Short mmCIF file of C-alpha atoms and ligand atoms in Angstrom, two decimals:
data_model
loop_
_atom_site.label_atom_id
_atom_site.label_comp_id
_atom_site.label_asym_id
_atom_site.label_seq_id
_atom_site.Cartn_x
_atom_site.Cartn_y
_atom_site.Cartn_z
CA UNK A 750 138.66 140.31 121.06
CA UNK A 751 141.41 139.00 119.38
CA UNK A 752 144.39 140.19 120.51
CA UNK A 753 147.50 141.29 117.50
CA UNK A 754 150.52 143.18 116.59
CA UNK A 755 150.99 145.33 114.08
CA UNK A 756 153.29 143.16 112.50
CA UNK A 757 150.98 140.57 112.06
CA UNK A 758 148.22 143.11 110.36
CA UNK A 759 148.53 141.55 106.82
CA UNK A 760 147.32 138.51 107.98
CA UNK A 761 143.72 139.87 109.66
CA UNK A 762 142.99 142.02 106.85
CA UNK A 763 138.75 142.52 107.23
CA UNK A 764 138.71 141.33 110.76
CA UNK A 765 138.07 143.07 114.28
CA UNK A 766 140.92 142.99 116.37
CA UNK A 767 142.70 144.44 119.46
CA UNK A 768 146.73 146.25 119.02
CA UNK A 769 148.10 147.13 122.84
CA UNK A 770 150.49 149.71 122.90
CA UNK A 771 151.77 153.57 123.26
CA UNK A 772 150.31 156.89 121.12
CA UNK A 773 153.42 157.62 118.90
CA UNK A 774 151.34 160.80 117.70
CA UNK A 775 147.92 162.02 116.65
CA UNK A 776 146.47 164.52 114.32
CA UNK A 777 143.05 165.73 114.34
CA UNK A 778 140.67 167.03 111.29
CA UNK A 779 136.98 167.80 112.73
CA UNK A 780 135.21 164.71 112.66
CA UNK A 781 137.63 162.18 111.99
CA UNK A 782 141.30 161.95 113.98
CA UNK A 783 144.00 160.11 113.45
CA UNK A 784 146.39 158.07 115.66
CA UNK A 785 149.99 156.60 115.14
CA UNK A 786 150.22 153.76 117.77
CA UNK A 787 153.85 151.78 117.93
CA UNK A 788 153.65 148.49 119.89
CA UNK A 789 157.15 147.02 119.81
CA UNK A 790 156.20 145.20 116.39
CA UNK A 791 155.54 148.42 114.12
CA UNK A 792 153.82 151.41 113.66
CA UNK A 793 150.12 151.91 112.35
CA UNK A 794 147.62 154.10 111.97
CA UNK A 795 144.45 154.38 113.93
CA UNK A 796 141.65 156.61 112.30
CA UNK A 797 138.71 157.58 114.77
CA UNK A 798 135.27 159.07 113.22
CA UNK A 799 132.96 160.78 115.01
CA UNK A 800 129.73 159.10 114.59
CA UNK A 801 131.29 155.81 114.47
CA UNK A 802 132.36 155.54 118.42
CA UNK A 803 130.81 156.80 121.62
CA UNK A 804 131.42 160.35 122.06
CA UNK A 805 133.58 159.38 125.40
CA UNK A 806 135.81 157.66 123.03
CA UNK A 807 135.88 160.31 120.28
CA UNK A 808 136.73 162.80 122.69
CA UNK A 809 139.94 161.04 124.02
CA UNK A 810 141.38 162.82 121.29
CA UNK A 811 141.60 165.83 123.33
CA UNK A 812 143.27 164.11 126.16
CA UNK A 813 145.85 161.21 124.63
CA UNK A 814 149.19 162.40 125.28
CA UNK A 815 151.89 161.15 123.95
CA UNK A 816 153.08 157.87 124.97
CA UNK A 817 150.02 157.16 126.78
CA UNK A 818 149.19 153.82 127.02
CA UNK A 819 146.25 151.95 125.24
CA UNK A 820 143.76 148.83 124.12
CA UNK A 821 142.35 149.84 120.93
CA UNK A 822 139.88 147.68 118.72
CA UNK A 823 138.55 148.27 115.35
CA UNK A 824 138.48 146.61 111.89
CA UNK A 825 141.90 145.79 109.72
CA UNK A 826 141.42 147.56 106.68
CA UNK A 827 143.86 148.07 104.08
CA UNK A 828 144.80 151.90 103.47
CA UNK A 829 147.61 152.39 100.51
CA UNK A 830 147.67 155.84 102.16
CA UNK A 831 148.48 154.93 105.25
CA UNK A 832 152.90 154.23 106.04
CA UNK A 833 152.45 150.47 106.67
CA UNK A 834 149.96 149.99 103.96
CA UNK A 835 147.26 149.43 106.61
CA UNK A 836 144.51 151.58 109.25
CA UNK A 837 142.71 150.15 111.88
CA UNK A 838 138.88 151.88 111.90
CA UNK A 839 138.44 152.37 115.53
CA UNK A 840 135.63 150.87 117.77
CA UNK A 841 137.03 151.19 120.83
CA UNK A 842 139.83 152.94 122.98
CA UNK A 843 140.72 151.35 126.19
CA UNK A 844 143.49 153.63 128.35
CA UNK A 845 145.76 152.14 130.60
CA UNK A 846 147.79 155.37 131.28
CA UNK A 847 147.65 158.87 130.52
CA UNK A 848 151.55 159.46 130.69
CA UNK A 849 153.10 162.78 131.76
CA UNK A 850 154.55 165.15 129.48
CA UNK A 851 157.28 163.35 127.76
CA UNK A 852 160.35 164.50 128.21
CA UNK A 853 161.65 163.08 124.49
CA UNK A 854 160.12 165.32 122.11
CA UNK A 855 160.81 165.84 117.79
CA UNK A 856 163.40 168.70 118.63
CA UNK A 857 166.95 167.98 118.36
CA UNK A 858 168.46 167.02 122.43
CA UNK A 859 171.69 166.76 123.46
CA UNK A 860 173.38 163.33 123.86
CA UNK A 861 173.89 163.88 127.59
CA UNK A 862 170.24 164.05 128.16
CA UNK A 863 169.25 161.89 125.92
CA UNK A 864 171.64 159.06 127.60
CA UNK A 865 170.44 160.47 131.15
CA UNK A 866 167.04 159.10 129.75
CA UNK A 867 168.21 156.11 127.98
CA UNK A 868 165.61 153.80 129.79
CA UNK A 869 162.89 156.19 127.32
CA UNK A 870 165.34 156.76 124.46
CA UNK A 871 164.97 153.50 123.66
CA UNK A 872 161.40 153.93 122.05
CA UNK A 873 162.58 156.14 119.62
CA UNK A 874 162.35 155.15 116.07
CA UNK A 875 166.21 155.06 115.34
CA UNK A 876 166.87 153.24 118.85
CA UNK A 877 164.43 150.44 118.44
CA UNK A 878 165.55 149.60 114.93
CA UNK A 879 169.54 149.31 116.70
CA UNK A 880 167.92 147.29 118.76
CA UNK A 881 166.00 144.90 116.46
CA UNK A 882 169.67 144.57 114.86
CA UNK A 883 171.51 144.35 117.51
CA UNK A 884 169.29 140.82 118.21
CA UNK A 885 169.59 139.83 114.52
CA UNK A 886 173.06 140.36 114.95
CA UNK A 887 173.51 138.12 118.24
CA UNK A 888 171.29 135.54 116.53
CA UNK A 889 172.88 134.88 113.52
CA UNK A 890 176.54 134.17 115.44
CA UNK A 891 174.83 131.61 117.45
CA UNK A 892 173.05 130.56 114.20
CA UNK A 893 176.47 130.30 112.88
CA UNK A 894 178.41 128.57 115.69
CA UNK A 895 175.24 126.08 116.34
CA UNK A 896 175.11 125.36 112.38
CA UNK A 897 178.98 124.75 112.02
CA UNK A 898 179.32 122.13 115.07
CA UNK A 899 180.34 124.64 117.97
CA UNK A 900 179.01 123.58 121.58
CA UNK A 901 177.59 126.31 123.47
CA UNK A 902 179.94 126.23 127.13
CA UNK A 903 179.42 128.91 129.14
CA UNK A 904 182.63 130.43 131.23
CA UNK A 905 182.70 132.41 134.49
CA UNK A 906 182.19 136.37 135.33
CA UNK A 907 184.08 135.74 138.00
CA UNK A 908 187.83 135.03 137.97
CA UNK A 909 191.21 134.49 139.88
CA UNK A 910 193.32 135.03 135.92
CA UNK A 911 193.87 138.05 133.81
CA UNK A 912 193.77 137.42 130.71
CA UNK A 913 194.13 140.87 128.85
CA UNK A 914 196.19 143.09 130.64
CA UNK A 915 196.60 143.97 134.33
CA UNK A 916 195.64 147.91 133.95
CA UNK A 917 191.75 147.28 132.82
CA UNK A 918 190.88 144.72 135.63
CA UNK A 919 187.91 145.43 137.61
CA UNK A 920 188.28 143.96 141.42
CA UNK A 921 185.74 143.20 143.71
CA UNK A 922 186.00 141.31 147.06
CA UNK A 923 185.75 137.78 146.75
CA UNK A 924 184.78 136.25 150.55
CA UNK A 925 188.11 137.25 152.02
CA UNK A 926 189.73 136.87 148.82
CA UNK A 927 190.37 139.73 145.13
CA UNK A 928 188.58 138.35 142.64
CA UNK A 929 187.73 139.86 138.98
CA UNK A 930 185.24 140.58 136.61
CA UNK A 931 185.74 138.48 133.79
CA UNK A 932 188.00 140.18 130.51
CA UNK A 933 187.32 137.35 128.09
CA UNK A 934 186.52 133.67 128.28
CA UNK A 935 188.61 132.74 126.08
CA UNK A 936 191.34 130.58 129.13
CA UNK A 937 188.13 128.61 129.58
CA UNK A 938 187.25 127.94 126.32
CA UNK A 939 190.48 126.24 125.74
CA UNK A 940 189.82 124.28 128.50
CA UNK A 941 186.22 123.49 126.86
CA UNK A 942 187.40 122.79 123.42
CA UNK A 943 190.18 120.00 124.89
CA UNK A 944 186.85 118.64 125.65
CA UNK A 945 184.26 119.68 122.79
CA UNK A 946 186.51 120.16 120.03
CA UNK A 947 184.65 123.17 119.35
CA UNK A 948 183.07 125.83 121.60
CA UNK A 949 182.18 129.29 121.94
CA UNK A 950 180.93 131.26 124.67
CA UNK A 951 178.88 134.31 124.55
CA UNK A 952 178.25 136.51 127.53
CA UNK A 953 179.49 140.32 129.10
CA UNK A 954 183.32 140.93 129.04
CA UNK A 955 184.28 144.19 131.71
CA UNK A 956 187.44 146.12 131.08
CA UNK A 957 188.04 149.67 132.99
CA UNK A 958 189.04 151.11 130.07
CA UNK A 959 189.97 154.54 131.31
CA UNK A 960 190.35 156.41 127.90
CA UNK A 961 187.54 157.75 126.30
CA UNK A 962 187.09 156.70 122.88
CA UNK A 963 183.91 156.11 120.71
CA UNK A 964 184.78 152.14 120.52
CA UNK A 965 185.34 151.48 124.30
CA UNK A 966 182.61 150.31 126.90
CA UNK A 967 183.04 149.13 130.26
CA UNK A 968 180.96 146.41 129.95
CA UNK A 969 180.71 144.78 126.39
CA UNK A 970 179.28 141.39 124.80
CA UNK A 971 181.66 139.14 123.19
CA UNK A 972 181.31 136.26 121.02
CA UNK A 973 184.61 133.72 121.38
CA UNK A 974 185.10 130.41 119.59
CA UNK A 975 187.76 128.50 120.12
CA UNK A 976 188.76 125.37 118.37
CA UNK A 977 190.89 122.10 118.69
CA UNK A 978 193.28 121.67 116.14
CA UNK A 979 193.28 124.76 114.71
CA UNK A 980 196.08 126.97 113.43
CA UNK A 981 196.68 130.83 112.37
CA UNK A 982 195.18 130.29 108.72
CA UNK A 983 192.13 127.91 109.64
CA UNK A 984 190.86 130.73 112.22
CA UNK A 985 191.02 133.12 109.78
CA UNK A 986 189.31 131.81 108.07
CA UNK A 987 186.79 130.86 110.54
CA UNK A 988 186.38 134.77 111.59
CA UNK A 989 185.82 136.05 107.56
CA UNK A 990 182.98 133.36 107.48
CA UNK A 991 181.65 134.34 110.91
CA UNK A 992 181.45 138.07 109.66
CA UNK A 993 179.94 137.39 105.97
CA UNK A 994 177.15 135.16 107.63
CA UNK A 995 176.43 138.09 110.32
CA UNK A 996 176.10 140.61 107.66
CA UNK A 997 173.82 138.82 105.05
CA UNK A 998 171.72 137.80 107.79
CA UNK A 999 171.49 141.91 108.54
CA UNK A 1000 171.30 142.52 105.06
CA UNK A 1001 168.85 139.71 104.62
CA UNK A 1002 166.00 140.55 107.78
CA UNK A 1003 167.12 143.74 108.41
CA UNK A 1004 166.05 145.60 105.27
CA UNK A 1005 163.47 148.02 107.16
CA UNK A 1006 165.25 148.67 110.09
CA UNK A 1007 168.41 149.32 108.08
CA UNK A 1008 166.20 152.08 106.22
CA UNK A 1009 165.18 153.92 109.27
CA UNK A 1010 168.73 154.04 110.33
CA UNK A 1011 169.60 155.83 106.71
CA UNK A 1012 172.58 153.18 106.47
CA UNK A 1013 173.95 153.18 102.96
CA UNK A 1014 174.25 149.17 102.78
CA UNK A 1015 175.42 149.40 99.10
CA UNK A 1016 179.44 149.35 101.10
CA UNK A 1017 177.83 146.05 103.04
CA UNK A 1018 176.79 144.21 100.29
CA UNK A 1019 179.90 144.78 98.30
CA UNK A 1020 181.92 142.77 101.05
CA UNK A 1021 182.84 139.11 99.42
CA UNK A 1022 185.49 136.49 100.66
CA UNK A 1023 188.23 136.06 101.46
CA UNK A 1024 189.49 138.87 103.14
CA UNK A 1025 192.79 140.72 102.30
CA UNK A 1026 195.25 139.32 104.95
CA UNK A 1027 198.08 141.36 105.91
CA UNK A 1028 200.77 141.18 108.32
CA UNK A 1029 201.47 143.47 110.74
CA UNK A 1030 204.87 144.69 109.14
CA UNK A 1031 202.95 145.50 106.02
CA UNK A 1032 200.34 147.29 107.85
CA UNK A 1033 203.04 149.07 109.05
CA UNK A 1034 204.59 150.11 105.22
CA UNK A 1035 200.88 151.17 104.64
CA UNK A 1036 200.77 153.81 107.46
CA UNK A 1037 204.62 155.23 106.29
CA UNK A 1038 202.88 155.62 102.91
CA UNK A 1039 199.79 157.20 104.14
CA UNK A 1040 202.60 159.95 105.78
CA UNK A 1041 201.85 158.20 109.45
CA UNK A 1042 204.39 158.82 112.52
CA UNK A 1043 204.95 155.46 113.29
CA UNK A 1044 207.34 153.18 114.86
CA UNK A 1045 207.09 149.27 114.26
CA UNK A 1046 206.37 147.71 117.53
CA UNK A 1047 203.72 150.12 118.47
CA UNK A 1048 200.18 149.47 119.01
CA UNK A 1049 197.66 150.40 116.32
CA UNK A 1050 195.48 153.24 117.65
CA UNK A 1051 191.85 153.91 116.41
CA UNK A 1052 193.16 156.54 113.52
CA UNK A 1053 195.86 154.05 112.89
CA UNK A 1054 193.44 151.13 112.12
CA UNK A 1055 191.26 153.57 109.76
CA UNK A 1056 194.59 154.49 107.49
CA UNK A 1057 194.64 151.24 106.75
CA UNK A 1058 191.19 149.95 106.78
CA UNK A 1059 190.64 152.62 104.04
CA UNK A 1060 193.10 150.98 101.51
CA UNK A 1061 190.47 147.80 101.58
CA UNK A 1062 186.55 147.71 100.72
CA UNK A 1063 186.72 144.75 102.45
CA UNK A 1064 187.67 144.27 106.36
CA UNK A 1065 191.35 143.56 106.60
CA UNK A 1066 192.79 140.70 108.53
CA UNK A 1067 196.40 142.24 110.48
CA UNK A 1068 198.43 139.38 111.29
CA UNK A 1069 201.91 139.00 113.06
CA UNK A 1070 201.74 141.61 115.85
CA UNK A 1071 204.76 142.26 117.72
CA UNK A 1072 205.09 139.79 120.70
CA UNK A 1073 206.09 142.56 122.75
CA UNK A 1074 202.75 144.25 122.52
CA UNK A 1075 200.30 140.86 123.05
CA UNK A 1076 198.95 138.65 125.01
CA UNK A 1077 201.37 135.52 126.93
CA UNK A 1078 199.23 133.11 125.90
CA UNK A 1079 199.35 133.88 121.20
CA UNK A 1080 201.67 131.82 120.24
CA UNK A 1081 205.13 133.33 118.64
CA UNK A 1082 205.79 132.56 114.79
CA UNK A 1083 208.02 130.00 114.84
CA UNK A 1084 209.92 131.70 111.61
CA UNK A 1085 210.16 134.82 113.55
CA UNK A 1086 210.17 134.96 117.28
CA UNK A 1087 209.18 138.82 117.26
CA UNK A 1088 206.38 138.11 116.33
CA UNK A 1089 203.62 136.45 117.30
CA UNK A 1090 200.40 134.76 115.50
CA UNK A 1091 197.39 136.81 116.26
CA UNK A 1092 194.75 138.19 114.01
CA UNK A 1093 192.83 141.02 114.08
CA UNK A 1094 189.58 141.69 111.65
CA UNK A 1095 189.63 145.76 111.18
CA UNK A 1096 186.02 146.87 109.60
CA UNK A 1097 186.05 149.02 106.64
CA UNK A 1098 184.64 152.72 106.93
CA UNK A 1099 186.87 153.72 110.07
CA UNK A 1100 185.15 151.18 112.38
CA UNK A 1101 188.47 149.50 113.12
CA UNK A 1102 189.51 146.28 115.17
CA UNK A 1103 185.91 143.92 115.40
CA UNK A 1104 188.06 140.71 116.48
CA UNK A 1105 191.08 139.90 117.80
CA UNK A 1106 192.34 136.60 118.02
CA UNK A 1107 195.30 134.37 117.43
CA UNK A 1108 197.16 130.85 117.56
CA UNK A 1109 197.59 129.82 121.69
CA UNK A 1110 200.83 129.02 122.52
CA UNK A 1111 200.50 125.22 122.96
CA UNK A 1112 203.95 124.48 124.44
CA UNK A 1113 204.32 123.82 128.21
CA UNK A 1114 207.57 125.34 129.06
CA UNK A 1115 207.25 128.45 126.70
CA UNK A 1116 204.25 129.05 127.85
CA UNK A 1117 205.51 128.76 131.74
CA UNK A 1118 208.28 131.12 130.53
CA UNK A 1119 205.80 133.73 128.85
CA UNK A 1120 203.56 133.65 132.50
CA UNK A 1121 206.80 134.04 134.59
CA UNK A 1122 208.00 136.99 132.17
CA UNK A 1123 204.47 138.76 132.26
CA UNK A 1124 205.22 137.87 136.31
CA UNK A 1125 201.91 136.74 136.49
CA UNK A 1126 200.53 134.82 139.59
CA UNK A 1127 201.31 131.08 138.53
CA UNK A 1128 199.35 129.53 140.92
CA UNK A 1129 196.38 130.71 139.03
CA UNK A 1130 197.41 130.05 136.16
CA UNK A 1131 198.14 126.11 137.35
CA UNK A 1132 194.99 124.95 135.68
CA UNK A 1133 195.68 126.40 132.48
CA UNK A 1134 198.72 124.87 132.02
CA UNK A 1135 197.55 121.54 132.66
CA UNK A 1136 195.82 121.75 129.21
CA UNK A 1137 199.35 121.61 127.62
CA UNK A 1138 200.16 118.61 130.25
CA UNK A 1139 197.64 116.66 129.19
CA UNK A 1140 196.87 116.47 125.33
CA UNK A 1141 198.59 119.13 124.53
CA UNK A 1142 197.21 120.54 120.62
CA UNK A 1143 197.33 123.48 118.25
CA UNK A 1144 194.35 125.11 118.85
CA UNK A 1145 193.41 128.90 117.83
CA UNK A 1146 190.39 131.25 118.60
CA UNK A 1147 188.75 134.75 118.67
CA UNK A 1148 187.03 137.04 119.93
CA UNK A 1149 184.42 139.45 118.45
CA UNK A 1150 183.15 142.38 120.22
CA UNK A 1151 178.83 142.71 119.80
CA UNK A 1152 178.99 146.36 119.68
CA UNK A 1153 181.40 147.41 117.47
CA UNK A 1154 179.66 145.18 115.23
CA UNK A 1155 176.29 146.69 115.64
CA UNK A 1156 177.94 150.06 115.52
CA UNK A 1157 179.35 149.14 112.19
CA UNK A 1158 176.65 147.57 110.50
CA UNK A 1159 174.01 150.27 111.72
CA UNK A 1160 176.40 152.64 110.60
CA UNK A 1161 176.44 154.54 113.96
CA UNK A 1162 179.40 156.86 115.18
CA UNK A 1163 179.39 155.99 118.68
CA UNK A 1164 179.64 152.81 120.45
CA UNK A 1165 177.14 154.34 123.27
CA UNK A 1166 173.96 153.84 120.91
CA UNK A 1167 174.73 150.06 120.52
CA UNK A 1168 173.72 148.26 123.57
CA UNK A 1169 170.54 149.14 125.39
CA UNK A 1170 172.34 150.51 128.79
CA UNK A 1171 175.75 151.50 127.99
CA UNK A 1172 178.06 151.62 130.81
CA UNK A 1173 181.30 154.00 130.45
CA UNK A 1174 184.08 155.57 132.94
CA UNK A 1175 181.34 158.39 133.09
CA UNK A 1176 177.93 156.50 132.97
CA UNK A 1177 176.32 154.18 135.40
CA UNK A 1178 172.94 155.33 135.05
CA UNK A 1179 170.28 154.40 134.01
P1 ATP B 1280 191.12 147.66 121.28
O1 ATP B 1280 192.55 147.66 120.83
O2 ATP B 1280 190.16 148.25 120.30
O3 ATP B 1280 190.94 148.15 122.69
P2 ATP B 1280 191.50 144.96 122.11
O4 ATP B 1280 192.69 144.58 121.32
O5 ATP B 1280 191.63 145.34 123.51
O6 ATP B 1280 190.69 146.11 121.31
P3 ATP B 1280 190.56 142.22 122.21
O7 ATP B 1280 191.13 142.02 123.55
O8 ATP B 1280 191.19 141.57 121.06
O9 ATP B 1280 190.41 143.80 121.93
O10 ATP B 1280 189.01 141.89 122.29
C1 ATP B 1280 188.29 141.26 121.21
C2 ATP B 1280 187.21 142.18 120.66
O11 ATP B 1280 186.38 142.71 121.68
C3 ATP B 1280 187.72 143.41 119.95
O12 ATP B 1280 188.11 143.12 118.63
C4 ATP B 1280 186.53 144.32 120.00
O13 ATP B 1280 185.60 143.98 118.99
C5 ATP B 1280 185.91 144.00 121.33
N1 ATP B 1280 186.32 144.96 122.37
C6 ATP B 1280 187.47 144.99 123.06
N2 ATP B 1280 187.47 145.97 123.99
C7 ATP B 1280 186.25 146.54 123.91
C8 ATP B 1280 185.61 147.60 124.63
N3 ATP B 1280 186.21 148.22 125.64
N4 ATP B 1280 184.36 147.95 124.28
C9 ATP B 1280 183.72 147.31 123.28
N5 ATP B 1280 184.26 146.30 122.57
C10 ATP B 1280 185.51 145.92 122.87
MG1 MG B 1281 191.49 147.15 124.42
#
């Protein structure tokens, strides 16, 4: 029999075919019953008459729990009654599974156990579709970076450098040696784009990020370009093209999924370049306007970033952090040594920071200066210097964190619900 997905119904309309998957529900009326099987690819609706199967097969009805697993065959017919637009009229019903009494049911759970049974929450309407655009999402970066020139290099998980701060390093033992899990790529990618001109890498960042926020994973996918003569502005405008792209691709395949999610995308399609650009210090007026405690030279927090992401429809682009509060490696303005050249893209609707990213500092000796004030070990940072020994360029980059896009875009409140197994001070399992 020929074997389909329910996505691919329109195209067998009139034809016997075979859908494997899991009962989503059933409903019964005498002689005929009904059942809603999902398959990965969709939902559709199965409709069973009595005198039109063997009785052992019309009788399943009494036993088909939900989430069982199943072959069924019958004929594509179209059914404007029916939510996809389409039944299949049941010949057969082949079960793989009777499952056990679910433990996900239509009443309202708690988050707790609902994360406790992630590895089954994950079926659920709402979670598949995050999922579907969570992958559109990751696609259309690639897409992006592939289309625009970018080669693909991939850096380590493991490390001998910190790159983002000494307090969220994870350690592990390294044969004899500390090693760490990887915080970004991005001292690599340098490296890479003195080679490539321009690369990105994609792959799982770790940070023990001990406060508990609704933005902050343990374990998180990042996207980071990072290209060869390249400065502040040019990057900028790099990361407002990067985020456009993502979203009408989201906009564009997403439509359905979007839908089940309730996400009002009327805010999303309203977003246009280019994106206000302020600087830090400006920021900074905003938040004395708003009636913020504040004190130039502090770190935005979340509630910080949402004052001012709610003066813009667009995301904002913050610019000119304090040097005392980033990275050694941004390069400082050379206008204003307090300051340094770094970018970060805040989402509108009080998602906040989705990239950070900045202007390296491309001198040798400041930047031997900025590792020796940080009193970071230089012998691992010997290698990275060498790239301003040798060829020395302006060269700028980003990074932009997978999930607080997803979170954004699917218009979810909590960063747990956008990546399949989350993984938090709290949560290692499943
Ligand atoms: P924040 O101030 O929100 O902690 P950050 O300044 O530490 O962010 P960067 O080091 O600039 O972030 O990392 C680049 C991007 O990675 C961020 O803009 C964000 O999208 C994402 N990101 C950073 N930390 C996390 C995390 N713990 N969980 C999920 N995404 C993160
Ligand atoms: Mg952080």
């Amino acid at each position: 029999m020929k074997k389909t997905y329910i996505a691919d119904l329109p195209k067998v309309i009139g034809e016997v075919v075979t859908l494997n998957g899991w009962v989503y529900n059933k409903r019964s009326s005498g002689k005929i019953w009904f059942l809603i099987l999902r398959d990965g690819t969709g939902y559709t609706q199965c409709v069973v008459v009595k005198d039109m199967v063997p009785d052992d097969v019309f009788n399943l009805e009494a036993d088909l729990t939900h989430e069982s697993s199943l072959s069924v065959t019958g004929l594509v017919k179209e059914e404007p009654r029916a939510i996809e637009g389409y039944e299949l009229e049941i010949k057969h019903i082949e079960v793989h599974q009777l499952a056990d009494e679910y433990p996900i049911s239509k009443k309202e759970h708690g988050t707790a156990f609902l994360m406790d049974n992630r590895h089954l929450w994950l079926r659920s309407r709402k979670q598949h579709a995050i999922l579907k655009i969570r992958h559109e999402i990751i696609r259309a970066c690639r897409d992006f970076f592939d289309n625009n020139g970018f080669v693909l290099v991939d850096t380590p998980i493991f490390t001998a450098n910190v790159c983002e701060g000494t307090t969220t390093l994870f350690e592990t033992e390294y044969f004899g040696r500390t090693a760490y899990l990887t915080q970004s790529g991005q001292l690599y990618n340098e490296a890479a784009a003195m080679a490539v001109g321009k690369t990105y890498c994609f792959g799982p960042t770790f940070r023990a990020e001990k406060s508990k926020t609704r933005r902050h994973l343990t374990e998180f996918w990042m996207i980071e370009p990072e290209i060869a003569y390249c400065n502040l502005n040019e990057n900028m405008e790099w990361a407002e093209n990067l985020v456009t792209y993502m979203i009408n691709r989201v906009l564009e395949k997403c439509k359905e999924h979007l839908d089940i999610l309730e996400r009002d995308t009327s805010k999303l399609e309203n977003i246009t370049t280019p994106f206000p650009r302020i600087s830090y210090t400006e920021a900074v007026k905003i938040l004395h306007k708003q009636g913020e405690k504040f004190k130039w030279g502090e770190d935005f927090g979340g509630s910080h970033e949402t004052v001012i992401s709610d003066q813009f429809e667009n995301p904002v682009i913050v610019h000119r952090f304090p040097s005392s509060i980033k990275p050694f490696y941004m390069k400082r303005d050379p206008k204003d040594e307090n300051v340094v050249l770094g970018m970060d893209v805040l989402a509108p609707e009080g998602y906040g920071e989705i990239i950070g990213g900045s202007e390296r500092e491309d001198d040798k000796n400041i930047l031997i200066k900025r590792i020796e004030e940080e009193k970071l070990p230089m012998d691992a940072f010997n290698w990275y210097v060498d790239l301003r020994r040798y060829g020395s360029v302006p060269h700028s980059g980003f990074g932009l964190g997978i999930e607080r896009c997803v979170s954004w875009l699917c218009g979810r409140t909590h960063i747990r619900e956008t990546i399949p197994f989350p993984r938090t001070i709290y949560r290692l399992e499943p």
